[in-house]
CSV table of C-alpha atoms and ligand atoms in Angstrom, one decimal:
chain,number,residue,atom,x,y,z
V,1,UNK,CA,-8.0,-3.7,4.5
V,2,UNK,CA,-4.4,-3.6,4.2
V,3,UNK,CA,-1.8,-0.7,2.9
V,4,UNK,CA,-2.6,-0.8,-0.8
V,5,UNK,CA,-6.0,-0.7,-0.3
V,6,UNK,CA,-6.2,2.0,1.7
V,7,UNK,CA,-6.2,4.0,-1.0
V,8,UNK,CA,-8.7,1.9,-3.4
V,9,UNK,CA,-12.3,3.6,-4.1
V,10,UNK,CA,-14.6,1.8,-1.1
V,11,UNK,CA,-17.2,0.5,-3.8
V,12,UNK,CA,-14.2,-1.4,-5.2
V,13,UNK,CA,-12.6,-2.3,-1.7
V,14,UNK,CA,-16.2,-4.4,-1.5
V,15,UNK,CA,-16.1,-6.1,-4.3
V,16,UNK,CA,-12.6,-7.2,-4.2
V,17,UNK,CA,-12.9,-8.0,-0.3
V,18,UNK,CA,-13.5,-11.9,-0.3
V,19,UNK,CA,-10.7,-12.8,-3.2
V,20,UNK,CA,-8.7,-9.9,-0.8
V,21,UNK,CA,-9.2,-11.9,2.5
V,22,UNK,CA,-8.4,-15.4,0.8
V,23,UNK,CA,-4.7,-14.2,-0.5
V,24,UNK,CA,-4.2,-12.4,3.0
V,25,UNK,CA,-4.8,-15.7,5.3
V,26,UNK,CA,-2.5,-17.6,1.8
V,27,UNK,CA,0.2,-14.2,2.5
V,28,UNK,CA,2.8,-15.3,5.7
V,29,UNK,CA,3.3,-12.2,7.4
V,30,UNK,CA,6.8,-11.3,8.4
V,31,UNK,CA,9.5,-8.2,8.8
V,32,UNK,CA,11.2,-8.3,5.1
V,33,UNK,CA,13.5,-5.9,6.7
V,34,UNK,CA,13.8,-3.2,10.3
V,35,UNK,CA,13.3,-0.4,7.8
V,36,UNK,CA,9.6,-0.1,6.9
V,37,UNK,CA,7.7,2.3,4.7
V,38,UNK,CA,6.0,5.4,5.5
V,39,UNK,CA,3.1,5.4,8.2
V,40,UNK,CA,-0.6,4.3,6.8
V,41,UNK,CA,-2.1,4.4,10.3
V,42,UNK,CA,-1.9,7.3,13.0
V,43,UNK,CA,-2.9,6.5,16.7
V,44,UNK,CA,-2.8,10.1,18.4
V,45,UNK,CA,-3.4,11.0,21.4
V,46,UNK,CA,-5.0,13.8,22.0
V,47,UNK,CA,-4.9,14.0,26.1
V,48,UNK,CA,-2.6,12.2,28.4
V,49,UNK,CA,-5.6,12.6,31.0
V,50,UNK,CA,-7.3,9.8,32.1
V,51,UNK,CA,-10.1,9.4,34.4
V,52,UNK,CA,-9.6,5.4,35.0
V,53,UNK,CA,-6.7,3.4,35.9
V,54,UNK,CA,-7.7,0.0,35.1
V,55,UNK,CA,-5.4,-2.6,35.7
V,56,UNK,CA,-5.0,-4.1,31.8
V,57,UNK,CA,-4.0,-0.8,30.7
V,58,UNK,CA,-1.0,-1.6,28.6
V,59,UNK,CA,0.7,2.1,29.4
V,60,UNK,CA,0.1,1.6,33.1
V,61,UNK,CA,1.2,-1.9,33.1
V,62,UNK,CA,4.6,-0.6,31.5
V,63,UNK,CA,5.3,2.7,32.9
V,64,UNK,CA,2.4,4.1,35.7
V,65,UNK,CA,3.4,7.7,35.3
V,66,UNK,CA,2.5,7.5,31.8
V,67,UNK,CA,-1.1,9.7,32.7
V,68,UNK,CA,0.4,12.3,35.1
V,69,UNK,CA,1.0,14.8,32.1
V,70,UNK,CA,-1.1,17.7,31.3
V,71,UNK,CA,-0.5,17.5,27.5
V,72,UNK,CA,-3.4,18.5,25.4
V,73,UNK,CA,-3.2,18.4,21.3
V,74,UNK,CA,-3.1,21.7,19.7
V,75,UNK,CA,-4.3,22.4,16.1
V,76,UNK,CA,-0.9,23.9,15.1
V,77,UNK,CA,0.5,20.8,16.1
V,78,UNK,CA,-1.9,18.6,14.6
V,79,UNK,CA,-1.9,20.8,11.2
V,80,UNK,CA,2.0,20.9,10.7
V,81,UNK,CA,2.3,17.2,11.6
V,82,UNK,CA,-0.3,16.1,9.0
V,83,UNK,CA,1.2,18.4,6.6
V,84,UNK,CA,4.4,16.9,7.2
V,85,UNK,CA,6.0,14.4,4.5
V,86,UNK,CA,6.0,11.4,7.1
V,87,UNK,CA,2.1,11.6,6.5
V,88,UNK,CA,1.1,11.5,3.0
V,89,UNK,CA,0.3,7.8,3.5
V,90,UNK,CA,-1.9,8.1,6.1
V,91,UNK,CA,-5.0,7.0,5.6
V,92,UNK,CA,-6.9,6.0,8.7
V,93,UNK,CA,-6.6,7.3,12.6
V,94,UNK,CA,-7.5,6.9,16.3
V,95,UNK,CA,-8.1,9.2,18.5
V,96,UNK,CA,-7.1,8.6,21.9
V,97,UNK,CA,-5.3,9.3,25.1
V,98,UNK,CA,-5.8,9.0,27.8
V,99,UNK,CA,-9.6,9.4,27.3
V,100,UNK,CA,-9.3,11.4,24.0
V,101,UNK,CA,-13.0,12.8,25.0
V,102,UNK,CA,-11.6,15.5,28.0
V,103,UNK,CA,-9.6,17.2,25.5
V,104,UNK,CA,-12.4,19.9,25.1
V,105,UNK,CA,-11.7,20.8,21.4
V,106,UNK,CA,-11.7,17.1,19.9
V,107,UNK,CA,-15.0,17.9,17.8
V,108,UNK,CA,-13.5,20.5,16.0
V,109,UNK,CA,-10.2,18.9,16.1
V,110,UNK,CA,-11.4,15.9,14.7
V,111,UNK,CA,-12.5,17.8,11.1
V,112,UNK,CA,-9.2,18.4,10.5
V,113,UNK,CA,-7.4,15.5,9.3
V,114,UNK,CA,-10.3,15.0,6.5
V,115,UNK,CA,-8.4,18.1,4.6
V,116,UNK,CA,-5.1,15.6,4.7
V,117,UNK,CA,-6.9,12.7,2.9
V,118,UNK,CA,-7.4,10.7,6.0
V,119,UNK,CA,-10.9,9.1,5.4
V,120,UNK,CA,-11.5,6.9,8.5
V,121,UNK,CA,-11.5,8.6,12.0
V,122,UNK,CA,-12.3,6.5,15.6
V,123,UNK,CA,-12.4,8.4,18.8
V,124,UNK,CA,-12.0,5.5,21.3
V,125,UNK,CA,-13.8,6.8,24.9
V,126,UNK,CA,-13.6,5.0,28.3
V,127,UNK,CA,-17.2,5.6,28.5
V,128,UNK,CA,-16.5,7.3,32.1
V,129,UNK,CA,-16.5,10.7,30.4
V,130,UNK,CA,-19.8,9.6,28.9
V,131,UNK,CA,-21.7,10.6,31.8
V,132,UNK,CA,-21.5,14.7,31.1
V,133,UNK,CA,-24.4,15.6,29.5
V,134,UNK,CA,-23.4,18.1,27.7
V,135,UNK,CA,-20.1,16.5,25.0
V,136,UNK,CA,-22.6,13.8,24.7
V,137,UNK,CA,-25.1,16.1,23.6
V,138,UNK,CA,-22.1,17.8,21.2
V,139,UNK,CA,-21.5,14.5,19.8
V,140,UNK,CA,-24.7,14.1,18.9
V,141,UNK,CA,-25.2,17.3,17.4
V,142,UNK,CA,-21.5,17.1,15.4
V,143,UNK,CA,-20.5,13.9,14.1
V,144,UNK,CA,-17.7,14.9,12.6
V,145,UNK,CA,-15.9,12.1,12.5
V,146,UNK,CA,-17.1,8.0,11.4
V,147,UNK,CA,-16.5,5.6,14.7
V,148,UNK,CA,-17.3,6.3,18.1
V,149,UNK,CA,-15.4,3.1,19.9
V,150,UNK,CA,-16.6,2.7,23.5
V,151,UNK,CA,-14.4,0.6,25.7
V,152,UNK,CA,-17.2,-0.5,28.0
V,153,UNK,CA,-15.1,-3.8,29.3
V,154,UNK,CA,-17.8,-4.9,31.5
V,155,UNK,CA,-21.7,-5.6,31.3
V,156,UNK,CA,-22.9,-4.0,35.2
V,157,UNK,CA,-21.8,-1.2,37.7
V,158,UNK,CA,-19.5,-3.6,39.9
V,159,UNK,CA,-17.4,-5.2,36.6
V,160,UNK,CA,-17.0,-1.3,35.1
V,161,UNK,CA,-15.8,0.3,38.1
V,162,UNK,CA,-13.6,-2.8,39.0
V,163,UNK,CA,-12.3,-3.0,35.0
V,164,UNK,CA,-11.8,0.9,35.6
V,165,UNK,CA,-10.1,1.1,38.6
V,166,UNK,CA,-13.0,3.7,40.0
V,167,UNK,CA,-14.8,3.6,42.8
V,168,UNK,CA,-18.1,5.3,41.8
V,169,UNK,CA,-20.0,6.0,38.3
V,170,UNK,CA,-23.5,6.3,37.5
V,171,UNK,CA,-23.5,3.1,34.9
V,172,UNK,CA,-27.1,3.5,34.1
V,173,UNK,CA,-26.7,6.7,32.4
V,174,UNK,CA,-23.4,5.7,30.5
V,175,UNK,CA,-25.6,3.2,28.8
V,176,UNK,CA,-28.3,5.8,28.1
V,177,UNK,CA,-25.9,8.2,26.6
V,178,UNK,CA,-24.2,5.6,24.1
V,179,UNK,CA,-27.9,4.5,23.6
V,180,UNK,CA,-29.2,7.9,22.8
V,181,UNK,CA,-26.3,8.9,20.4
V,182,UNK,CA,-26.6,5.3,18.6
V,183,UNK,CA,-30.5,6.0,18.1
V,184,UNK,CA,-29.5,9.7,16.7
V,185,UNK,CA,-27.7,8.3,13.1
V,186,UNK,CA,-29.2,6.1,10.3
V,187,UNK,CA,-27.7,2.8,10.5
V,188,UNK,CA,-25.4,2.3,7.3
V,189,UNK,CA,-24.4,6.1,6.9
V,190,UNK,CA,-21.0,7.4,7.8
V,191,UNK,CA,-21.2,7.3,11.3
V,192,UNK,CA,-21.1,4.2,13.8
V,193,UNK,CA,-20.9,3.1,17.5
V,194,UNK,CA,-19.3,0.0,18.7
V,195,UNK,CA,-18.4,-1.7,21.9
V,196,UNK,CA,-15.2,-3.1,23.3
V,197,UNK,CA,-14.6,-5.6,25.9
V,198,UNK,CA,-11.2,-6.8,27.3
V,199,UNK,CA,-11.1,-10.4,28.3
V,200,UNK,CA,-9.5,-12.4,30.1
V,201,UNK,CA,-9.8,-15.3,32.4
V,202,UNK,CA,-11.8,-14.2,34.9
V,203,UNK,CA,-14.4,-12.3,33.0
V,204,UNK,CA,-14.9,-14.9,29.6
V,205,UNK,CA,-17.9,-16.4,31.5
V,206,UNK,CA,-19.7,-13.1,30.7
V,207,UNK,CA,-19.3,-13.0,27.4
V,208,UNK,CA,-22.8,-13.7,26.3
V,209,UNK,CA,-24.2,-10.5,28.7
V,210,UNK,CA,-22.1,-8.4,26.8
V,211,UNK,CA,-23.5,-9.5,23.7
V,212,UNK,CA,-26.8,-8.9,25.2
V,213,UNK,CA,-25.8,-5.1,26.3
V,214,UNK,CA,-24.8,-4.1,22.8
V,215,UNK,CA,-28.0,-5.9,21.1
V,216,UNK,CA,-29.4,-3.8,24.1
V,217,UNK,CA,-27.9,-0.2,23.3
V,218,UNK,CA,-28.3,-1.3,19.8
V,219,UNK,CA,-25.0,-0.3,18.7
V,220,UNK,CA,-23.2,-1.5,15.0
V,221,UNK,CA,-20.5,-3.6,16.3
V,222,UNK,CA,-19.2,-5.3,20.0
V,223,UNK,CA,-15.4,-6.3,19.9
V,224,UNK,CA,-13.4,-8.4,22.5
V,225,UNK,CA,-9.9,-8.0,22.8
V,226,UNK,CA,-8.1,-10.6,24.4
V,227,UNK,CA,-6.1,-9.2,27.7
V,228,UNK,CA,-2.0,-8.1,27.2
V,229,UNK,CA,-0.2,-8.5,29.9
V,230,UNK,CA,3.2,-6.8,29.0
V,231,UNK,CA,5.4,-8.9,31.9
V,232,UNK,CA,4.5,-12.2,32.8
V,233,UNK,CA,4.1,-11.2,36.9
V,234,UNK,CA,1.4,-8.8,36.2
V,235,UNK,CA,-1.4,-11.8,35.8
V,236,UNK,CA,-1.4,-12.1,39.6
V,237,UNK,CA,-2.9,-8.8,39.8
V,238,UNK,CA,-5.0,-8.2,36.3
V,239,UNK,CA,-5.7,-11.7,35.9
V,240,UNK,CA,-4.9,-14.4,33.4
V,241,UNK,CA,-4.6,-14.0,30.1
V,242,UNK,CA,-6.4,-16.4,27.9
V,243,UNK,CA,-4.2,-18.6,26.4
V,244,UNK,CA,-5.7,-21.8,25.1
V,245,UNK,CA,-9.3,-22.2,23.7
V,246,UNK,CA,-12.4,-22.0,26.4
V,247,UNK,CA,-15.7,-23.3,25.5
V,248,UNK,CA,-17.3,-20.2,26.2
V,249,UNK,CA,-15.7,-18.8,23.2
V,250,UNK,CA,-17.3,-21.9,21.0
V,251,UNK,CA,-20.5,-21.4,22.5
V,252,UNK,CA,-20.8,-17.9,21.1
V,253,UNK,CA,-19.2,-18.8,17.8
V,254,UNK,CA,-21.9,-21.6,17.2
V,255,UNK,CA,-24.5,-19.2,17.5
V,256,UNK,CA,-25.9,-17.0,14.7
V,257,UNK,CA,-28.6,-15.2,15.8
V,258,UNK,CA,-27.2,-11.8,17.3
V,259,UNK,CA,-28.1,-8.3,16.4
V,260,UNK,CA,-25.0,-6.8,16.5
V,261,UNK,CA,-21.7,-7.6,14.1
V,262,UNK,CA,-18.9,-9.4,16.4
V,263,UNK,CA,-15.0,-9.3,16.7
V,264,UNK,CA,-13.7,-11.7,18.8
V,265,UNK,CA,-9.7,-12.3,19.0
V,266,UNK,CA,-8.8,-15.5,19.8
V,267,UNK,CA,-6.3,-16.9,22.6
V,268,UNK,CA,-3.2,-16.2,22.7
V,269,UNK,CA,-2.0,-19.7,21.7
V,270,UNK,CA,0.8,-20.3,18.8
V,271,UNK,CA,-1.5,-21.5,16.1
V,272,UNK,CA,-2.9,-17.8,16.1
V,273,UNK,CA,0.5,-16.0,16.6
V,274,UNK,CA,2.7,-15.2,14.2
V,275,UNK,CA,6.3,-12.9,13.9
V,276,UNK,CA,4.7,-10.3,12.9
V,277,UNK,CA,2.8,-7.0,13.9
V,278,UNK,CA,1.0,-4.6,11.7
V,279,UNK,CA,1.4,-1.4,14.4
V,280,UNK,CA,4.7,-1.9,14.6
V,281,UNK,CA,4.9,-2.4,10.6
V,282,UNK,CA,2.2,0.6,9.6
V,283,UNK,CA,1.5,2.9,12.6
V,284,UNK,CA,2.6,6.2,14.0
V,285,UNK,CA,1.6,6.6,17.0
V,286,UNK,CA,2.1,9.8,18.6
V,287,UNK,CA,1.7,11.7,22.1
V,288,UNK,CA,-0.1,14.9,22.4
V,289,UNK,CA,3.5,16.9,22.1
V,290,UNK,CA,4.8,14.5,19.3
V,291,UNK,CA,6.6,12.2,21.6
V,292,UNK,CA,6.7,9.1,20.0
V,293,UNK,CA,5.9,5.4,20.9
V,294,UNK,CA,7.5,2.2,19.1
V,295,UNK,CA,3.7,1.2,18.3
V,296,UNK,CA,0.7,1.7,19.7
V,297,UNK,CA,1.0,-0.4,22.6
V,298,UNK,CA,4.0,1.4,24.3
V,299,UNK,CA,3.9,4.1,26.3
V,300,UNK,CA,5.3,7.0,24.2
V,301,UNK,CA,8.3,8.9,25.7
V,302,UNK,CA,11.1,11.7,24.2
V,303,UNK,CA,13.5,8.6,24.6
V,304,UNK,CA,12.2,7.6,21.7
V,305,UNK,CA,12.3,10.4,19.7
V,306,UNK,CA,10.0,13.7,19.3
V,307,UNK,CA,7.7,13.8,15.9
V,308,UNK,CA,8.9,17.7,15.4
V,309,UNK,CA,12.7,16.6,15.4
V,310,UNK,CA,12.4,14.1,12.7
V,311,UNK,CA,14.7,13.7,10.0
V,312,UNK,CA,13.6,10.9,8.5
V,313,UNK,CA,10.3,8.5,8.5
V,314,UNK,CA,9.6,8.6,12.2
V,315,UNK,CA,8.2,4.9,12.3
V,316,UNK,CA,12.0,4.3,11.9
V,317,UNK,CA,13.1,5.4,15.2
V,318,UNK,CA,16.0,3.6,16.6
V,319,UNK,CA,13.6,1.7,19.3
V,320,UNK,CA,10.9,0.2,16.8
V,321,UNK,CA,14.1,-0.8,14.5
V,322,UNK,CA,15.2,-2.6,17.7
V,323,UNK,CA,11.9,-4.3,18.1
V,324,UNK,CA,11.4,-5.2,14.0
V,325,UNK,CA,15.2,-6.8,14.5
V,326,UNK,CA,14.0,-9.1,17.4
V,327,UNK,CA,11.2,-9.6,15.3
V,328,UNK,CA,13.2,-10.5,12.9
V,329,UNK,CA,15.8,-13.3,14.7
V,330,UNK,CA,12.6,-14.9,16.5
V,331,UNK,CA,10.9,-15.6,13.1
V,332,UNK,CA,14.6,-17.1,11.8
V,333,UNK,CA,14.6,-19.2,14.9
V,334,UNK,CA,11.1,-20.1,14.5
V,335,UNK,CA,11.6,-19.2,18.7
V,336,UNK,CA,9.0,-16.9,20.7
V,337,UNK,CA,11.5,-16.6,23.5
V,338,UNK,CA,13.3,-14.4,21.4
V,339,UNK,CA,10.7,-11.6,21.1
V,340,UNK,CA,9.9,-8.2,23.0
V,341,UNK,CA,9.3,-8.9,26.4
V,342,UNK,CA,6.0,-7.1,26.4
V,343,UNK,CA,5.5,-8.5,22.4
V,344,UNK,CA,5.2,-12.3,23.6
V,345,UNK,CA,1.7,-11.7,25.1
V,346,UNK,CA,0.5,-8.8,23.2
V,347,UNK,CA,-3.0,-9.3,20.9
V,348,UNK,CA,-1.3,-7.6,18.2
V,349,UNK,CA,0.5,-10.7,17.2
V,350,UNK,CA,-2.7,-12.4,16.2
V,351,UNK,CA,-3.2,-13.6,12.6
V,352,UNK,CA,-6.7,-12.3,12.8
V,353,UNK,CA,-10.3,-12.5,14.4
V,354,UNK,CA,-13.5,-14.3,14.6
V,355,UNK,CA,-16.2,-11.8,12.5
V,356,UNK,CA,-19.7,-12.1,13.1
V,357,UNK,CA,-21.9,-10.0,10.4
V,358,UNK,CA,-25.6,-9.4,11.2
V,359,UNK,CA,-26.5,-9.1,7.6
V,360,UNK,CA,-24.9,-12.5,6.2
V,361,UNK,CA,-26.0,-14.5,9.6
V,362,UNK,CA,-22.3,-15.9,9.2
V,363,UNK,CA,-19.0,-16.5,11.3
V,364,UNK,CA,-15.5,-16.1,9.6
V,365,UNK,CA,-12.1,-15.2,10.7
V,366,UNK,CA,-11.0,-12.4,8.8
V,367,UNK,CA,-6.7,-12.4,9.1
V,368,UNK,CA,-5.4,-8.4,10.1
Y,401,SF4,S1,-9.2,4.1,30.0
Y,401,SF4,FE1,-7.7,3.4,28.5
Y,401,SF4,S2,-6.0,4.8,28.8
Y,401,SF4,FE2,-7.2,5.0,30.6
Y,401,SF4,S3,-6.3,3.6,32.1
Y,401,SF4,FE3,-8.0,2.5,31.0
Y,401,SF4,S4,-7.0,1.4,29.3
Y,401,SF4,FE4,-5.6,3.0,30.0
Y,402,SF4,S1,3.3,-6.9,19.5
Y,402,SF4,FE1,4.9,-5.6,20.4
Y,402,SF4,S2,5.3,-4.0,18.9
Y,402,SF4,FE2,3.3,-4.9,18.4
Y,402,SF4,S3,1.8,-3.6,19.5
Y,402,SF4,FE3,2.3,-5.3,20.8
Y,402,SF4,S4,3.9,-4.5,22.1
Y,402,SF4,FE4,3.8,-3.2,20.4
């Protein structure tokens, strides 16, 4: 749930979440101005090491240097920058990279931000890292943290290592390992393991195997992400986007019988877009040395600024004003030309996702 809530008691947050979801799909979302209010979200990355290179990757697709850096998060860095001012709001945070998972500290790492007031924590992993024995071992003796997010992208050996970008990987035991640390926490407790799945045109058809994997590894949730391509050339090589609705998407949303909770984003057609998007609005997104990012979907760079350097709310850096301003005038408009080149096709525009819940047997799009 949105800003406010963030910082509502979670009994409360459940009682108020259907009236909650009514006014937000009732709510037009839009940029009120470029200068927005203190960060609520932080997406940090904690390694700019990354095993993969798969070809959707929205930092390789802009800039492919963007994992040939040997940062590594520190805790001084982490402690001062949650400390920090710019952060009193923050509520909620990812943990990637890179695959946040090779940083070898992240478990320890991880209990820090609690201290800060910062009550939800995700580490997203590739799941190619998920074949050492041993941090998977560590995980499941220290779950320090409440999400582990496993961007699996594919439901057999060939589709991983092609998704990937890898040439060899033992997939049986990746599924073993998210298997075993899924059977080693009480369902409903603090902690919780969840699949994701990119799609796009040329791997939809699969959607109802990958379904069946995460009934399989008996994981909480399975989420599919529909494909960004940040320039319109790059679908020759990563493959269509999907940009009007597909049956395969209706077959799965008639259906109520699954094991496993479901997020599906729709296409990437104009009756789900909107002018608006809550990373750029809410998140601080942040490399291991502070660089920072526009949003979470850029690659982060000193041209835009270094976290330690800041003066004033870091979210506000002259490049994410830029993009809120474009943001802005294509709204006026009512003209998507007039957006970010890599905004125009980016998932984060969405008004919201198809949720499946296990418990209440029920489909429902639930607006971000
Ligand atoms: S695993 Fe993630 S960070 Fe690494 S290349 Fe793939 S999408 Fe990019
Ligand atoms: S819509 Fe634009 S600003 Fe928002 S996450 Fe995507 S690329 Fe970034």
């Amino acid at each position: 749930m949105g800003n406010i809530t963030t910082f509502l008691p979670d009994h409360f947050k459940n009682l108020i979440r259907p009236y909650y979801y009514w006014l937000k799909r009732h709510v037009r979302k839009s940029f009120k101005s470029s200068i927005v209010a203190l960060p609520s979200h932080l997406n940090m990355a904690f390694t700019m090491k990354c095993q993969a290179a798969c070809p959707h990757c929205y930092f390789l697709q802009e800039n492919t240097a963007t994992f040939k850096r040997p940062e590594l998060l520190t805790q001084k860095f982490l402690t001062n920058m949650l400390g920090s001012p710019f952060c009193k709001n923050i509520r909620t945070m990812t943990c990637g990279g890179g695959e946040a998972l090779l940083h070898p500290d992240i478990l320890s790492l991880v209990k820090i931000p609690y201290q800060f007031g910062i009550t939800q924590i995700q580490i997203v992993s590739n799941g190619i890292t998920l074949q050492d024995k041993d941090i998977v071992q560590r995980i499941i003796a220290n779950k320090s943290f409440n999400t582990l997010q496993v961007s699996l992208d594919a439901a057999n050996a060939d589709d991983f290592m092609l998704k990937k970008g890898i040439t060899k990987c033992d997939f049986n035991s990746i599924l073993k390992n998210i298997a075993a640390i899924t059977a080693s926490y009480e369902k409903g407790g603090h902690f919780s393991t969840g699949l994701s799945f990119v799609i796009n045109a040329r791997n939809i058809r699969d959607l109802s195997q990958m379904i069946k994997l995460a009934e399989e590894l008996n994981v909480d949730y399975c989420h599919f992400a529909t494909q960004q391509v940040t320039r319109d050339d790059n679908s020759s090589t990563i493959g269509q986007t999907v940009e009007k609705e597909q049956p395969e998407y209706d077959n799965v949303l008639r259906q109520t019988s699954y094991q496993v909770d479901i997020n599906i984003q729709p296409p990437l057609q104009s009756n789900f877009l909107h002018y608006f998007c809550a990373s750029l609005a809410h998140h601080l997104s942040l490399s291991p040395e502070g660089r920072l990012a526009p949003c979470c979907h850029i690659p982060w760079d000193k041209k835009y600024g270094m976290f330690d350097s800041c003066r004033e709310n870091p979210i506000n850096n002259p490049a994410a004003v830029n993009l809120r301003d474009m943001f802005i005038a294509a709204k006026k408009e009512g003209n998507p030309v007039l957006l970010p080149q890599e905004c125009k096709k980016c998932p984060r525009r969405l008004k919201g996702y198809f949720h499946f819940s296990r418990h209440r047997r029920k489909w429902q799009f639930i607006p971000y």
